[in-house]
Amino acid sequence: MRWSSISAALLLAASTFVGGCLCASASSTACAGNTPATRDQWCDSDIQSDYYTEAPDTGVLREYWLVLGNTTAAPDGVPRNVLTVNGTSPGPTLHANWGDWVRIHVYNGLENNGKDSS
């Protein structure tokens, strides 16, 4: 799949595209959580909840498109091949909150499919 073949129809009209992230609300209703006045409101969770097996439903889908590539750079003064993500090294920071759904699309733009040509 080529990066240019991703159709604009995939983008949701109500979503915002910021910093490589298409962040959209999922169809479910998120828990309102607590406020400074109601610290005991934890939706369906409490202090006894097992947070390794349960997660809140934030209703947020975070979707990222990453393009892998390589270039020559000299971060320490010696030119060498460097892996780039979306044209930068290091790549972008991917942000998500606990309970968010994350979908990551990766396009392999590495020369020789990332294998050493020698």
Tab-separated table of N, CA and C in Angstrom:
chain	number	residue	atom	x	y	z
A	1	MET	N	0.843	-1.171	0.000
A	1	MET	CA	0.000	0.000	0.000
A	1	MET	C	0.888	1.233	0.000
A	2	ARG	N	0.641	2.132	-0.863
A	2	ARG	CA	1.405	3.373	-0.942
A	2	ARG	C	0.753	4.419	-0.049
A	3	TRP	N	1.566	5.285	0.523
A	3	TRP	CA	1.073	6.351	1.390
A	3	TRP	C	0.065	7.215	0.655
A	4	SER	N	0.336	7.499	-0.617
A	4	SER	CA	-0.554	8.374	-1.374
A	4	SER	C	-1.891	7.723	-1.688
A	5	SER	N	-1.988	6.413	-1.498
A	5	SER	CA	-3.237	5.736	-1.826
A	5	SER	C	-4.260	5.801	-0.701
A	6	ILE	N	-3.861	6.341	0.447
A	6	ILE	CA	-4.828	6.469	1.528
A	6	ILE	C	-5.808	7.567	1.154
A	7	SER	N	-7.011	7.199	1.047
A	7	SER	CA	-8.040	8.120	0.563
A	7	SER	C	-8.485	9.080	1.647
A	8	ALA	N	-8.831	10.276	1.232
A	8	ALA	CA	-9.337	11.276	2.171
A	8	ALA	C	-10.671	10.846	2.768
A	9	ALA	N	-11.317	9.878	2.132
A	9	ALA	CA	-12.584	9.389	2.658
A	9	ALA	C	-12.411	8.671	3.982
A	10	LEU	N	-11.188	8.233	4.286
A	10	LEU	CA	-10.950	7.561	5.554
A	10	LEU	C	-10.983	8.524	6.731
A	11	LEU	N	-10.787	9.783	6.450
A	11	LEU	CA	-10.777	10.764	7.522
A	11	LEU	C	-12.208	11.098	7.913
A	12	LEU	N	-12.475	11.074	9.166
A	12	LEU	CA	-13.821	11.390	9.632
A	12	LEU	C	-14.024	12.895	9.641
A	13	ALA	N	-15.166	13.325	9.196
A	13	ALA	CA	-15.433	14.759	9.094
A	13	ALA	C	-15.398	15.447	10.454
A	14	ALA	N	-15.780	14.742	11.492
A	14	ALA	CA	-15.819	15.368	12.813
A	14	ALA	C	-14.500	15.260	13.559
A	15	SER	N	-13.493	14.667	12.946
A	15	SER	CA	-12.221	14.445	13.612
A	15	SER	C	-11.275	15.602	13.376
A	16	THR	N	-10.257	15.649	14.209
A	16	THR	CA	-9.211	16.642	14.023
A	16	THR	C	-7.904	15.923	13.771
A	17	PHE	N	-7.084	16.460	12.883
A	17	PHE	CA	-5.805	15.863	12.545
A	17	PHE	C	-4.722	16.783	13.068
A	18	VAL	N	-4.050	16.370	14.136
A	18	VAL	CA	-3.037	17.203	14.773
A	18	VAL	C	-1.818	16.346	15.060
A	19	GLY	N	-0.650	16.755	14.601
A	19	GLY	CA	0.596	16.074	14.921
A	19	GLY	C	0.633	14.617	14.521
A	20	GLY	N	0.038	14.251	13.394
A	20	GLY	CA	0.057	12.869	12.948
A	20	GLY	C	-1.027	12.018	13.566
A	21	CYS	N	-1.902	12.605	14.347
A	21	CYS	CA	-2.945	11.840	15.027
A	21	CYS	C	-4.310	12.251	14.518
A	22	LEU	N	-5.080	11.269	14.112
A	22	LEU	CA	-6.486	11.488	13.813
A	22	LEU	C	-7.227	11.047	15.057
A	23	CYS	N	-7.688	11.967	15.853
A	23	CYS	CA	-8.323	11.658	17.121
A	23	CYS	C	-9.819	11.848	16.976
A	24	ALA	N	-10.567	10.791	17.187
A	24	ALA	CA	-12.015	10.849	17.009
A	24	ALA	C	-12.693	10.216	18.206
A	25	SER	N	-13.883	10.643	18.473
A	25	SER	CA	-14.659	10.034	19.532
A	25	SER	C	-15.278	8.750	19.006
A	26	ALA	N	-15.203	7.708	19.807
A	26	ALA	CA	-15.832	6.447	19.442
A	26	ALA	C	-17.333	6.583	19.681
A	27	SER	N	-18.079	5.569	19.282
A	27	SER	CA	-19.527	5.657	19.376
A	27	SER	C	-20.027	5.558	20.813
A	28	SER	N	-19.233	5.028	21.737
A	28	SER	CA	-19.693	4.873	23.102
A	28	SER	C	-19.596	6.185	23.868
A	29	THR	N	-20.340	6.263	24.947
A	29	THR	CA	-20.314	7.447	25.789
A	29	THR	C	-19.255	7.264	26.860
A	30	ALA	N	-18.387	8.218	26.997
A	30	ALA	CA	-17.308	8.127	27.970
A	30	ALA	C	-17.823	8.456	29.361
A	31	CYS	N	-17.148	7.912	30.348
A	31	CYS	CA	-17.462	8.205	31.738
A	31	CYS	C	-17.010	9.623	32.062
A	32	ALA	N	-17.833	10.368	32.760
A	32	ALA	CA	-17.505	11.756	33.079
A	32	ALA	C	-16.387	11.865	34.105
A	33	GLY	N	-16.194	10.844	34.927
A	33	GLY	CA	-15.120	10.886	35.912
A	33	GLY	C	-15.452	11.793	37.078
A	34	ASN	N	-14.412	12.146	37.834
A	34	ASN	CA	-14.647	12.979	39.006
A	34	ASN	C	-14.303	14.431	38.723
A	35	THR	N	-14.685	15.279	39.661
A	35	THR	CA	-14.385	16.709	39.600
A	35	THR	C	-13.748	17.084	40.934
A	36	PRO	N	-13.248	18.302	41.085
A	36	PRO	CA	-12.700	18.693	42.382
A	36	PRO	C	-13.722	18.570	43.522
A	37	ALA	N	-15.003	18.701	43.203
A	37	ALA	CA	-16.035	18.607	44.237
A	37	ALA	C	-16.489	17.175	44.490
A	38	THR	N	-16.253	16.258	43.539
A	38	THR	CA	-16.724	14.874	43.667
A	38	THR	C	-15.576	13.909	43.419
A	39	ARG	N	-14.640	13.846	44.330
A	39	ARG	CA	-13.480	12.970	44.157
A	39	ARG	C	-13.816	11.491	44.314
A	40	ASP	N	-14.988	11.163	44.842
A	40	ASP	CA	-15.342	9.759	45.027
A	40	ASP	C	-16.066	9.173	43.817
A	41	GLN	N	-16.271	9.937	42.765
A	41	GLN	CA	-16.957	9.461	41.567
A	41	GLN	C	-15.942	8.857	40.598
A	42	TRP	N	-15.838	7.551	40.568
A	42	TRP	CA	-14.887	6.863	39.693
A	42	TRP	C	-15.614	6.041	38.635
A	43	CYS	N	-16.814	6.423	38.312
A	43	CYS	CA	-17.638	5.697	37.335
A	43	CYS	C	-17.843	4.275	37.810
A	44	ASP	N	-17.418	3.267	37.053
A	44	ASP	CA	-17.617	1.872	37.448
A	44	ASP	C	-16.422	1.308	38.197
A	45	SER	N	-15.466	2.134	38.564
A	45	SER	CA	-14.264	1.663	39.246
A	45	SER	C	-14.246	2.155	40.688
A	46	ASP	N	-13.442	1.477	41.508
A	46	ASP	CA	-13.196	1.937	42.868
A	46	ASP	C	-11.771	1.564	43.247
A	47	ILE	N	-11.414	1.767	44.496
A	47	ILE	CA	-10.044	1.525	44.930
A	47	ILE	C	-9.675	0.044	44.825
A	48	GLN	N	-10.665	-0.849	44.815
A	48	GLN	CA	-10.419	-2.286	44.734
A	48	GLN	C	-10.345	-2.800	43.292
A	49	SER	N	-10.554	-1.959	42.312
A	49	SER	CA	-10.543	-2.381	40.904
A	49	SER	C	-9.158	-2.874	40.499
A	50	ASP	N	-9.132	-3.908	39.662
A	50	ASP	CA	-7.871	-4.444	39.135
A	50	ASP	C	-7.559	-3.699	37.839
A	51	TYR	N	-6.676	-2.721	37.911
A	51	TYR	CA	-6.394	-1.857	36.773
A	51	TYR	C	-5.531	-2.520	35.710
A	52	TYR	N	-5.080	-3.750	35.968
A	52	TYR	CA	-4.362	-4.505	34.942
A	52	TYR	C	-5.331	-5.222	34.011
A	53	THR	N	-6.543	-5.482	34.489
A	53	THR	CA	-7.521	-6.195	33.667
A	53	THR	C	-8.700	-5.319	33.261
A	54	GLU	N	-8.877	-4.179	33.909
A	54	GLU	CA	-9.981	-3.279	33.594
A	54	GLU	C	-9.430	-1.930	33.160
A	55	ALA	N	-10.114	-1.298	32.251
A	55	ALA	CA	-9.723	0.050	31.820
A	55	ALA	C	-10.991	0.869	31.602
A	56	PRO	N	-10.938	2.150	31.889
A	56	PRO	CA	-12.118	2.979	31.651
A	56	PRO	C	-12.364	3.139	30.159
A	57	ASP	N	-13.600	3.385	29.799
A	57	ASP	CA	-13.941	3.635	28.403
A	57	ASP	C	-13.951	5.137	28.182
A	58	THR	N	-12.895	5.658	27.581
A	58	THR	CA	-12.811	7.098	27.348
A	58	THR	C	-13.593	7.521	26.117
A	59	GLY	N	-13.920	6.569	25.252
A	59	GLY	CA	-14.640	6.909	24.028
A	59	GLY	C	-13.767	7.571	22.985
A	60	VAL	N	-12.430	7.470	23.127
A	60	VAL	CA	-11.508	8.143	22.213
A	60	VAL	C	-10.718	7.110	21.414
A	61	LEU	N	-10.659	7.317	20.109
A	61	LEU	CA	-9.810	6.525	19.223
A	61	LEU	C	-8.685	7.433	18.751
A	62	ARG	N	-7.461	7.045	19.014
A	62	ARG	CA	-6.301	7.813	18.541
A	62	ARG	C	-5.687	7.015	17.403
A	63	GLU	N	-5.599	7.639	16.246
A	63	GLU	CA	-5.139	6.956	15.045
A	63	GLU	C	-3.930	7.696	14.495
A	64	TYR	N	-2.849	6.961	14.273
A	64	TYR	CA	-1.600	7.554	13.808
A	64	TYR	C	-1.180	6.922	12.493
A	65	TRP	N	-0.604	7.733	11.615
A	65	TRP	CA	-0.003	7.274	10.373
A	65	TRP	C	1.487	7.548	10.464
A	66	LEU	N	2.289	6.488	10.346
A	66	LEU	CA	3.737	6.614	10.432
A	66	LEU	C	4.365	6.151	9.129
A	67	VAL	N	5.326	6.913	8.643
A	67	VAL	CA	6.066	6.563	7.434
A	67	VAL	C	7.512	6.331	7.838
A	68	LEU	N	7.981	5.095	7.684
A	68	LEU	CA	9.370	4.776	7.990
A	68	LEU	C	10.233	5.092	6.787
A	69	GLY	N	11.380	5.652	7.041
A	69	GLY	CA	12.321	5.976	5.976
A	69	GLY	C	13.732	5.972	6.526
A	70	ASN	N	14.687	6.183	5.658
A	70	ASN	CA	16.059	6.306	6.132
A	70	ASN	C	16.741	7.432	5.389
A	71	THR	N	17.731	7.998	6.048
A	71	THR	CA	18.494	9.098	5.497
A	71	THR	C	19.893	9.022	6.088
A	72	THR	N	20.759	9.899	5.640
A	72	THR	CA	22.102	9.980	6.206
A	72	THR	C	22.164	11.193	7.113
A	73	ALA	N	22.648	10.976	8.328
A	73	ALA	CA	22.801	12.066	9.292
A	73	ALA	C	24.096	11.842	10.061
A	74	ALA	N	24.556	12.896	10.704
A	74	ALA	CA	25.790	12.810	11.486
A	74	ALA	C	25.549	13.384	12.879
A	75	PRO	N	24.752	12.716	13.704
A	75	PRO	CA	24.459	13.261	15.029
A	75	PRO	C	25.692	13.369	15.926
A	76	ASP	N	26.679	12.522	15.706
A	76	ASP	CA	27.910	12.576	16.496
A	76	ASP	C	29.105	13.012	15.656
A	77	GLY	N	28.846	13.546	14.466
A	77	GLY	CA	29.915	14.024	13.599
A	77	GLY	C	30.360	13.024	12.556
A	78	VAL	N	29.883	11.780	12.659
A	78	VAL	CA	30.233	10.739	11.695
A	78	VAL	C	28.978	10.401	10.893
A	79	PRO	N	29.002	10.593	9.568
A	79	PRO	CA	27.815	10.282	8.763
A	79	PRO	C	27.451	8.797	8.843
A	80	ARG	N	26.172	8.532	9.031
A	80	ARG	CA	25.682	7.148	9.096
A	80	ARG	C	24.215	7.107	8.688
A	81	ASN	N	23.746	5.907	8.348
A	81	ASN	CA	22.333	5.737	8.009
A	81	ASN	C	21.497	5.873	9.274
A	82	VAL	N	20.389	6.595	9.151
A	82	VAL	CA	19.516	6.844	10.293
A	82	VAL	C	18.086	6.495	9.903
A	83	LEU	N	17.392	5.777	10.776
A	83	LEU	CA	15.980	5.477	10.586
A	83	LEU	C	15.175	6.724	10.922
A	84	THR	N	14.230	7.085	10.064
A	84	THR	CA	13.357	8.223	10.337
A	84	THR	C	11.905	7.758	10.393
A	85	VAL	N	11.138	8.441	11.177
A	85	VAL	CA	9.701	8.209	11.256
A	85	VAL	C	9.035	9.543	10.959
A	86	ASN	N	8.260	9.577	9.891
A	86	ASN	CA	7.641	10.817	9.393
A	86	ASN	C	8.695	11.883	9.129
A	87	GLY	N	9.861	11.444	8.668
A	87	GLY	CA	10.917	12.363	8.272
A	87	GLY	C	11.772	12.898	9.398
A	88	THR	N	11.546	12.451	10.625
A	88	THR	CA	12.340	12.941	11.749
A	88	THR	C	12.974	11.788	12.508
A	89	SER	N	14.071	12.091	13.177
A	89	SER	CA	14.734	11.116	14.034
A	89	SER	C	15.176	11.837	15.295
A	90	PRO	N	14.698	11.510	16.448
A	90	PRO	CA	13.708	10.465	16.703
A	90	PRO	C	12.339	10.851	16.144
A	91	GLY	N	11.498	9.862	16.032
A	91	GLY	CA	10.172	10.083	15.467
A	91	GLY	C	9.255	10.833	16.414
A	92	PRO	N	8.011	11.034	16.005
A	92	PRO	CA	7.063	11.797	16.823
A	92	PRO	C	6.652	11.028	18.077
A	93	THR	N	6.239	11.766	19.077
A	93	THR	CA	5.700	11.162	20.291
A	93	THR	C	4.241	10.807	20.041
A	94	LEU	N	3.865	9.587	20.385
A	94	LEU	CA	2.483	9.153	20.237
A	94	LEU	C	1.798	9.309	21.589
A	95	HIS	N	0.725	10.070	21.618
A	95	HIS	CA	0.022	10.354	22.868
A	95	HIS	C	-1.257	9.534	22.947
A	96	ALA	N	-1.503	8.947	24.106
A	96	ALA	CA	-2.755	8.249	24.371
A	96	ALA	C	-2.964	8.225	25.879
A	97	ASN	N	-4.198	8.223	26.273
A	97	ASN	CA	-4.549	8.120	27.684
A	97	ASN	C	-5.016	6.713	27.986
A	98	TRP	N	-4.966	6.354	29.230
A	98	TRP	CA	-5.412	5.047	29.668
A	98	TRP	C	-6.887	4.887	29.316
A	99	GLY	N	-7.220	3.823	28.609
A	99	GLY	CA	-8.591	3.585	28.186
A	99	GLY	C	-8.874	4.007	26.755
A	100	ASP	N	-7.952	4.745	26.124
A	100	ASP	CA	-8.118	5.115	24.719
A	100	ASP	C	-7.844	3.905	23.832
A	101	TRP	N	-8.477	3.868	22.686
A	101	TRP	CA	-8.146	2.886	21.657
A	101	TRP	C	-7.104	3.516	20.752
A	102	VAL	N	-6.093	2.735	20.347
A	102	VAL	CA	-5.016	3.253	19.502
A	102	VAL	C	-4.919	2.391	18.251
A	103	ARG	N	-4.939	3.045	17.092
A	103	ARG	CA	-4.764	2.361	15.807
A	103	ARG	C	-3.581	3.027	15.116
A	104	ILE	N	-2.576	2.222	14.735
A	104	ILE	CA	-1.360	2.758	14.124
A	104	ILE	C	-1.191	2.147	12.740
A	105	HIS	N	-1.067	3.002	11.723
A	105	HIS	CA	-0.810	2.579	10.353
A	105	HIS	C	0.660	2.865	10.064
A	106	VAL	N	1.382	1.865	9.581
A	106	VAL	CA	2.808	2.041	9.294
A	106	VAL	C	3.057	1.747	7.824
A	107	TYR	N	3.689	2.694	7.145
A	107	TYR	CA	4.120	2.498	5.762
A	107	TYR	C	5.628	2.297	5.776
A	108	ASN	N	6.097	1.179	5.214
A	108	ASN	CA	7.520	0.871	5.165
A	108	ASN	C	8.115	1.515	3.921
A	109	GLY	N	8.733	2.674	4.100
A	109	GLY	CA	9.392	3.370	3.001
A	109	GLY	C	10.897	3.181	3.027
A	110	LEU	N	11.369	2.152	3.743
A	110	LEU	CA	12.803	1.897	3.840
A	110	LEU	C	13.334	1.346	2.528
A	111	GLU	N	14.544	1.746	2.170
A	111	GLU	CA	15.185	1.207	0.975
A	111	GLU	C	15.446	-0.277	1.190
A	112	ASN	N	15.250	-1.078	0.158
A	112	ASN	CA	15.466	-2.528	0.208
A	112	ASN	C	14.670	-3.184	1.333
A	113	ASN	N	13.525	-2.628	1.640
A	113	ASN	CA	12.651	-3.152	2.682
A	113	ASN	C	13.354	-3.223	4.035
A	114	GLY	N	14.317	-2.343	4.257
A	114	GLY	CA	15.025	-2.284	5.526
A	114	GLY	C	16.166	-3.260	5.664
A	115	LYS	N	16.437	-4.030	4.614
A	115	LYS	CA	17.525	-5.006	4.671
A	115	LYS	C	18.808	-4.373	4.167
A	116	ASP	N	19.917	-4.830	4.694
A	116	ASP	CA	21.222	-4.352	4.246
A	116	ASP	C	21.454	-4.850	2.826
A	117	SER	N	21.830	-3.951	1.928
A	117	SER	CA	21.983	-4.315	0.513
A	117	SER	C	23.298	-5.021	0.227
A	118	SER	N	24.197	-5.095	1.204
A	118	SER	CA	25.488	-5.746	0.939
A	118	SER	C	25.462	-7.223	1.199
